[in-house]
PDB file of C-alpha atoms in Angstrom:
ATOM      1  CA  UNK A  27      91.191 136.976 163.645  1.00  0.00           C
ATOM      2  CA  UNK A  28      94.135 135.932 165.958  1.00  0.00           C
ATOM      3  CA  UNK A  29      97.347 137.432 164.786  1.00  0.00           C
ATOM      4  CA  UNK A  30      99.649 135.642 167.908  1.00  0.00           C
ATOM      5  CA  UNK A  31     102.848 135.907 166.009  1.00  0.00           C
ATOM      6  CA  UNK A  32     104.026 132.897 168.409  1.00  0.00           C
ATOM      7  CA  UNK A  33     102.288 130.621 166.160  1.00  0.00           C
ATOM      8  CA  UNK A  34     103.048 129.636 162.705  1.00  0.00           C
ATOM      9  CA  UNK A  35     100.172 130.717 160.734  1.00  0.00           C
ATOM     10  CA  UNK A  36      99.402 129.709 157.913  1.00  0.00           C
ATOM     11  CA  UNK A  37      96.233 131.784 155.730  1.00  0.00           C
ATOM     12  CA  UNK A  38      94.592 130.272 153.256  1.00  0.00           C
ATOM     13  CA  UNK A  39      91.792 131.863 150.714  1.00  0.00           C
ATOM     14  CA  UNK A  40      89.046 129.623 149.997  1.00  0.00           C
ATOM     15  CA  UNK A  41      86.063 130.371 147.609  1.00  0.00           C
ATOM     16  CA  UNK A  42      84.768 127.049 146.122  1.00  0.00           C
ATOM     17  CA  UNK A  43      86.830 127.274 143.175  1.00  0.00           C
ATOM     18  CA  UNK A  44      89.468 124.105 142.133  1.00  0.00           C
ATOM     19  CA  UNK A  45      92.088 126.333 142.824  1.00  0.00           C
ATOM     20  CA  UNK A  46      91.589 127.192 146.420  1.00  0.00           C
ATOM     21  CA  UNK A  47      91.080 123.834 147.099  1.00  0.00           C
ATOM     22  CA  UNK A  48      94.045 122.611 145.852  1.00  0.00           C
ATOM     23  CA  UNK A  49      95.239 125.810 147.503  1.00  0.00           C
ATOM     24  CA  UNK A  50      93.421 124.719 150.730  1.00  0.00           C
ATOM     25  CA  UNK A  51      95.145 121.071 150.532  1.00  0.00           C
ATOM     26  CA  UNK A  52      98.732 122.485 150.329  1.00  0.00           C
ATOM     27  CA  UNK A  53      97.730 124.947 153.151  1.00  0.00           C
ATOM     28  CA  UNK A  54      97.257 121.827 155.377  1.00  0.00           C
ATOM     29  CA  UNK A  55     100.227 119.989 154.640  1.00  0.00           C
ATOM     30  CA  UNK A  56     102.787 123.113 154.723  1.00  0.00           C
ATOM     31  CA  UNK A  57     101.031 123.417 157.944  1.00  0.00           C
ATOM     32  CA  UNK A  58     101.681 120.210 159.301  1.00  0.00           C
ATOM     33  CA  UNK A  59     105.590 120.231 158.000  1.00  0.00           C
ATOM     34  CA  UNK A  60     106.300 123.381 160.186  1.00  0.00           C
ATOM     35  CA  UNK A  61     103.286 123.043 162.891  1.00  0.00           C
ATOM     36  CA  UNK A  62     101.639 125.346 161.953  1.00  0.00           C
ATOM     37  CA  UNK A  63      97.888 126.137 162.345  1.00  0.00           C
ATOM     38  CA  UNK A  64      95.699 126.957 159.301  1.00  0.00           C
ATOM     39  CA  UNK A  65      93.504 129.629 159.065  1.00  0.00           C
ATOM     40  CA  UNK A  66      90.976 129.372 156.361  1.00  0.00           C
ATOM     41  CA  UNK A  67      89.476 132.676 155.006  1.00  0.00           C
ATOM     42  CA  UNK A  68      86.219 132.646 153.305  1.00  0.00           C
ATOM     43  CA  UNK A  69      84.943 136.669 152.352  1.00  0.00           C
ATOM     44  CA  UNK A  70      81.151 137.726 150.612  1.00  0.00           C
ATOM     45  CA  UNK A  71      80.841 141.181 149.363  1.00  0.00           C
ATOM     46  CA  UNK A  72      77.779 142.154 147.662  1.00  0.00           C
ATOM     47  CA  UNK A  73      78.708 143.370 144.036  1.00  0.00           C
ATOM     48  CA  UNK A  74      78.032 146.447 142.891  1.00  0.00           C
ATOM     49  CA  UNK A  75      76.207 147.341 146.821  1.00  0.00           C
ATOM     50  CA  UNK A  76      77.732 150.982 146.596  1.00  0.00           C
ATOM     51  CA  UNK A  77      76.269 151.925 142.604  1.00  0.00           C
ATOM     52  CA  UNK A  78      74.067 153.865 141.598  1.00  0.00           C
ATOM     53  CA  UNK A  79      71.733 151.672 141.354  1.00  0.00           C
ATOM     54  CA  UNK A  80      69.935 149.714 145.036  1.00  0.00           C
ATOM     55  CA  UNK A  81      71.198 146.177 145.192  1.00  0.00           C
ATOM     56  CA  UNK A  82      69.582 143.686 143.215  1.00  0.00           C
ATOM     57  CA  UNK A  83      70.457 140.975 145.953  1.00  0.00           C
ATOM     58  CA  UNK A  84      69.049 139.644 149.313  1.00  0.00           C
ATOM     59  CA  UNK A  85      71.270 141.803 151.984  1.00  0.00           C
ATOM     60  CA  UNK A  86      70.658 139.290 154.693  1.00  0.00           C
ATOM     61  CA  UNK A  87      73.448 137.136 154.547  1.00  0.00           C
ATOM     62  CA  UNK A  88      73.496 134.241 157.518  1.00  0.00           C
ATOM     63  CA  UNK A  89      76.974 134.134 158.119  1.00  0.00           C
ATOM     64  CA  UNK A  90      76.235 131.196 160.842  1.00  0.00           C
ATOM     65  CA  UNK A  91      74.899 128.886 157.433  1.00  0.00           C
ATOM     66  CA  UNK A  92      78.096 130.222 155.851  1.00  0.00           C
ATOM     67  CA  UNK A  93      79.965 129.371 158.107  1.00  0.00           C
ATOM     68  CA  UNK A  94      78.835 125.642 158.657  1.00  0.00           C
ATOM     69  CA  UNK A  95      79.085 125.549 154.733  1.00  0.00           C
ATOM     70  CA  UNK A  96      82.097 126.054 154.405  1.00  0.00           C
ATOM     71  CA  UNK A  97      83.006 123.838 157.258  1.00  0.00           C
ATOM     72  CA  UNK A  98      81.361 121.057 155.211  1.00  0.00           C
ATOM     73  CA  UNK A  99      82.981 121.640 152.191  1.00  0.00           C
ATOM     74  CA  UNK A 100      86.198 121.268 153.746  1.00  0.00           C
ATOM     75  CA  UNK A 101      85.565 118.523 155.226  1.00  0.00           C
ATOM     76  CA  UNK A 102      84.525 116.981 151.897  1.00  0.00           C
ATOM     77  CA  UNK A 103      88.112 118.191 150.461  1.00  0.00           C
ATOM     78  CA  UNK A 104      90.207 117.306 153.523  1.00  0.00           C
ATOM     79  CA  UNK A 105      87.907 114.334 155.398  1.00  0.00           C
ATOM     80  CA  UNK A 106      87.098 115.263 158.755  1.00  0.00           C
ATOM     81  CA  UNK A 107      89.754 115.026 160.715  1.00  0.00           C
ATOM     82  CA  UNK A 108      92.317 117.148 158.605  1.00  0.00           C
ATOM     83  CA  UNK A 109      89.244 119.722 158.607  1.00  0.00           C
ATOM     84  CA  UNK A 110      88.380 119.755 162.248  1.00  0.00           C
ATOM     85  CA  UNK A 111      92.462 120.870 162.412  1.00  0.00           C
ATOM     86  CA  UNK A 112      91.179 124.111 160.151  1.00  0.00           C
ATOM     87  CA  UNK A 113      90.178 127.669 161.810  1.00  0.00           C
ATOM     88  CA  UNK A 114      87.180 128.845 159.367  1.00  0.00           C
ATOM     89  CA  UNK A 115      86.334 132.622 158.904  1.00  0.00           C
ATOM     90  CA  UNK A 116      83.561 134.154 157.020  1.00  0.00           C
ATOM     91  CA  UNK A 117      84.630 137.877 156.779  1.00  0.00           C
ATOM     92  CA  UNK A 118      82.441 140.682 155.021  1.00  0.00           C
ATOM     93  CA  UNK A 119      84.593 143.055 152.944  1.00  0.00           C
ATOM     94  CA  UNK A 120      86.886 142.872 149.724  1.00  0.00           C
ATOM     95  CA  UNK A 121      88.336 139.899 149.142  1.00  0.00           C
ATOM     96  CA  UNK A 122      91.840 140.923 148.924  1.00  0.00           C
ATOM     97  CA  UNK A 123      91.937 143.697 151.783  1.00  0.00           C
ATOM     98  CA  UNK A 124      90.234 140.674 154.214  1.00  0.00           C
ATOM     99  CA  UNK A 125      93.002 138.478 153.086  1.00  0.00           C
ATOM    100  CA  UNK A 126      96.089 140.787 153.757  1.00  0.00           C
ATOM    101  CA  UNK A 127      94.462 141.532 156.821  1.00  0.00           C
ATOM    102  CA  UNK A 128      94.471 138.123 157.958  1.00  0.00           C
ATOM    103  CA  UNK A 129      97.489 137.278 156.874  1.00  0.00           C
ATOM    104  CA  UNK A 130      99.195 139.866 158.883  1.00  0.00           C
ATOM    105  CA  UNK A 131     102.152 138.356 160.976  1.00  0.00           C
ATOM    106  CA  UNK A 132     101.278 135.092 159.107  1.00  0.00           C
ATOM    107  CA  UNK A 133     104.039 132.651 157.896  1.00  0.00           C
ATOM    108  CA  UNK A 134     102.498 132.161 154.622  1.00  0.00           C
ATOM    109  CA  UNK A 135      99.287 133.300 152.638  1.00  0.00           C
ATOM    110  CA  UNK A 136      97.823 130.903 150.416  1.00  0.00           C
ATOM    111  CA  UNK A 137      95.883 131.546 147.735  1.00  0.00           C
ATOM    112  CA  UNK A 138      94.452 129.434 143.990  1.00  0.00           C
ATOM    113  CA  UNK A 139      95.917 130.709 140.647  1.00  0.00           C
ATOM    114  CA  UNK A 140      91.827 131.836 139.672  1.00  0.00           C
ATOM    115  CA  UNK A 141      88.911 132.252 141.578  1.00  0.00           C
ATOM    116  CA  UNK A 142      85.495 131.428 140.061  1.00  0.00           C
ATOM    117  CA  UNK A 143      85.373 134.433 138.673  1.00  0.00           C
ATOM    118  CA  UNK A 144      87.142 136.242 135.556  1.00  0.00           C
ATOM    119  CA  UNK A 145      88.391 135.169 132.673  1.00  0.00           C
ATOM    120  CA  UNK A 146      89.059 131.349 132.214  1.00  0.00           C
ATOM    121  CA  UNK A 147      92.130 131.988 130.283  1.00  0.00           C
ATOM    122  CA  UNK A 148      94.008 134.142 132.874  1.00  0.00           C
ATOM    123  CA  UNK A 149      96.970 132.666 134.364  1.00  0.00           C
ATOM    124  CA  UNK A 150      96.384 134.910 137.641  1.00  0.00           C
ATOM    125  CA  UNK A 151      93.311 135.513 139.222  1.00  0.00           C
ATOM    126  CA  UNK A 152      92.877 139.720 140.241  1.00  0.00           C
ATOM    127  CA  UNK A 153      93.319 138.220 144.226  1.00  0.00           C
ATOM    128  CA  UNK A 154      95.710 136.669 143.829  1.00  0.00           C
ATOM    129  CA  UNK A 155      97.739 139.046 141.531  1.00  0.00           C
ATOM    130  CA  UNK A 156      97.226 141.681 144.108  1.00  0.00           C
ATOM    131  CA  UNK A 157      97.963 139.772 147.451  1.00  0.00           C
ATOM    132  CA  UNK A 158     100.743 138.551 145.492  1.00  0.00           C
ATOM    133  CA  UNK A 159     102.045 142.473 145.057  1.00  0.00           C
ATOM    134  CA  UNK A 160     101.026 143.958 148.919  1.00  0.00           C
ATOM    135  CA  UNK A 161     101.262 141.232 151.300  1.00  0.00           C
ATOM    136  CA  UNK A 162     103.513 141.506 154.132  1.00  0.00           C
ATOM    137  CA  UNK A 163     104.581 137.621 154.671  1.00  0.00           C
ATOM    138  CA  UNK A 164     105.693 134.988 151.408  1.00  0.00           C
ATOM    139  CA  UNK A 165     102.829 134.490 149.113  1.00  0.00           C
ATOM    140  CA  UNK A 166     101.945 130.463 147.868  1.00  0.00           C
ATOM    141  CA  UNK A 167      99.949 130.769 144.916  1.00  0.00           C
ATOM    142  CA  UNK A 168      98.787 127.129 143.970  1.00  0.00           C
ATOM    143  CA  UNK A 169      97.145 125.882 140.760  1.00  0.00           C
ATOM    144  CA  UNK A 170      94.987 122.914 139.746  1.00  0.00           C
ATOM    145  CA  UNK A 171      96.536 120.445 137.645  1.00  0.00           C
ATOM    146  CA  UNK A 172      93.532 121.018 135.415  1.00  0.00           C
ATOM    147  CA  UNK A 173      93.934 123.027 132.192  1.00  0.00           C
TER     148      UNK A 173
END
């Protein structure tokens, strides 16, 4: 992932969840107040992969179809042109190490209150909790208006 420090960054966590949509939307309009570029994040790890049991899951992920996925999805959220604007990554690892990672030299990390995981009560998702504690650049942490 491009960490030019030049450019106003902005990172953005995105899981199919309400939250990082909303979190996807704000993303792309902080972006556009400070021209900035957005950089949407998408990570897969297999649960459980390193047990001691063997996986219980299909190991061939096609991160091309994920990819393209996600690019429709946003474009579903944003419209078209606002998502052709949007750098997509699928990255393979732990979802909060990827995103402090990529946020790196970024001018903001944005992340939803909850992914789709968890418990639905929880005001803070684990994710964003801990990018919230160990990034290195301000941390937006955007709910739904949904209760």
């Amino acid at each position: 992932m491009d960490t030019d420090v030049s450019e106003r960054r902005v990172v953005v966590g995105i899981d199919g969840s309400p939250s990082s949509y909303e979190a996807l939307r704000w993303a792309v309009r902080y972006a556009g107040l400070v021209g900035g570029t957005v950089d949407a994040v998408a990570v897969w790890e297999l649960q459980g992969l390193w047990g001691w049991s063997g996986p219980a899951v299909d190991m061939d992920v096609d991160e091309d179809e994920a990819g393209q996925r996600m690019r429709t999805e946003m474009a579903e959220v944003l419209g078209p042109d606002a998502a052709d604007s949007v750098r997509t990554h699928v990255v393979h690892g732990n979802t909060a190490d990827v995103l402090l990672r990529a946020s790196e030299g970024a001018e903001v990390l944005v992340v939803g209150s909850r992914g789709r995981g968890g418990f639905a009560s929880a005001l803070l998702g684990s994710v964003s909790q801990h990018v919230s504690q160990h990034a290195t650049c301000p941390v937006v942490i955007v709910r739904t208006g949904k209760k």
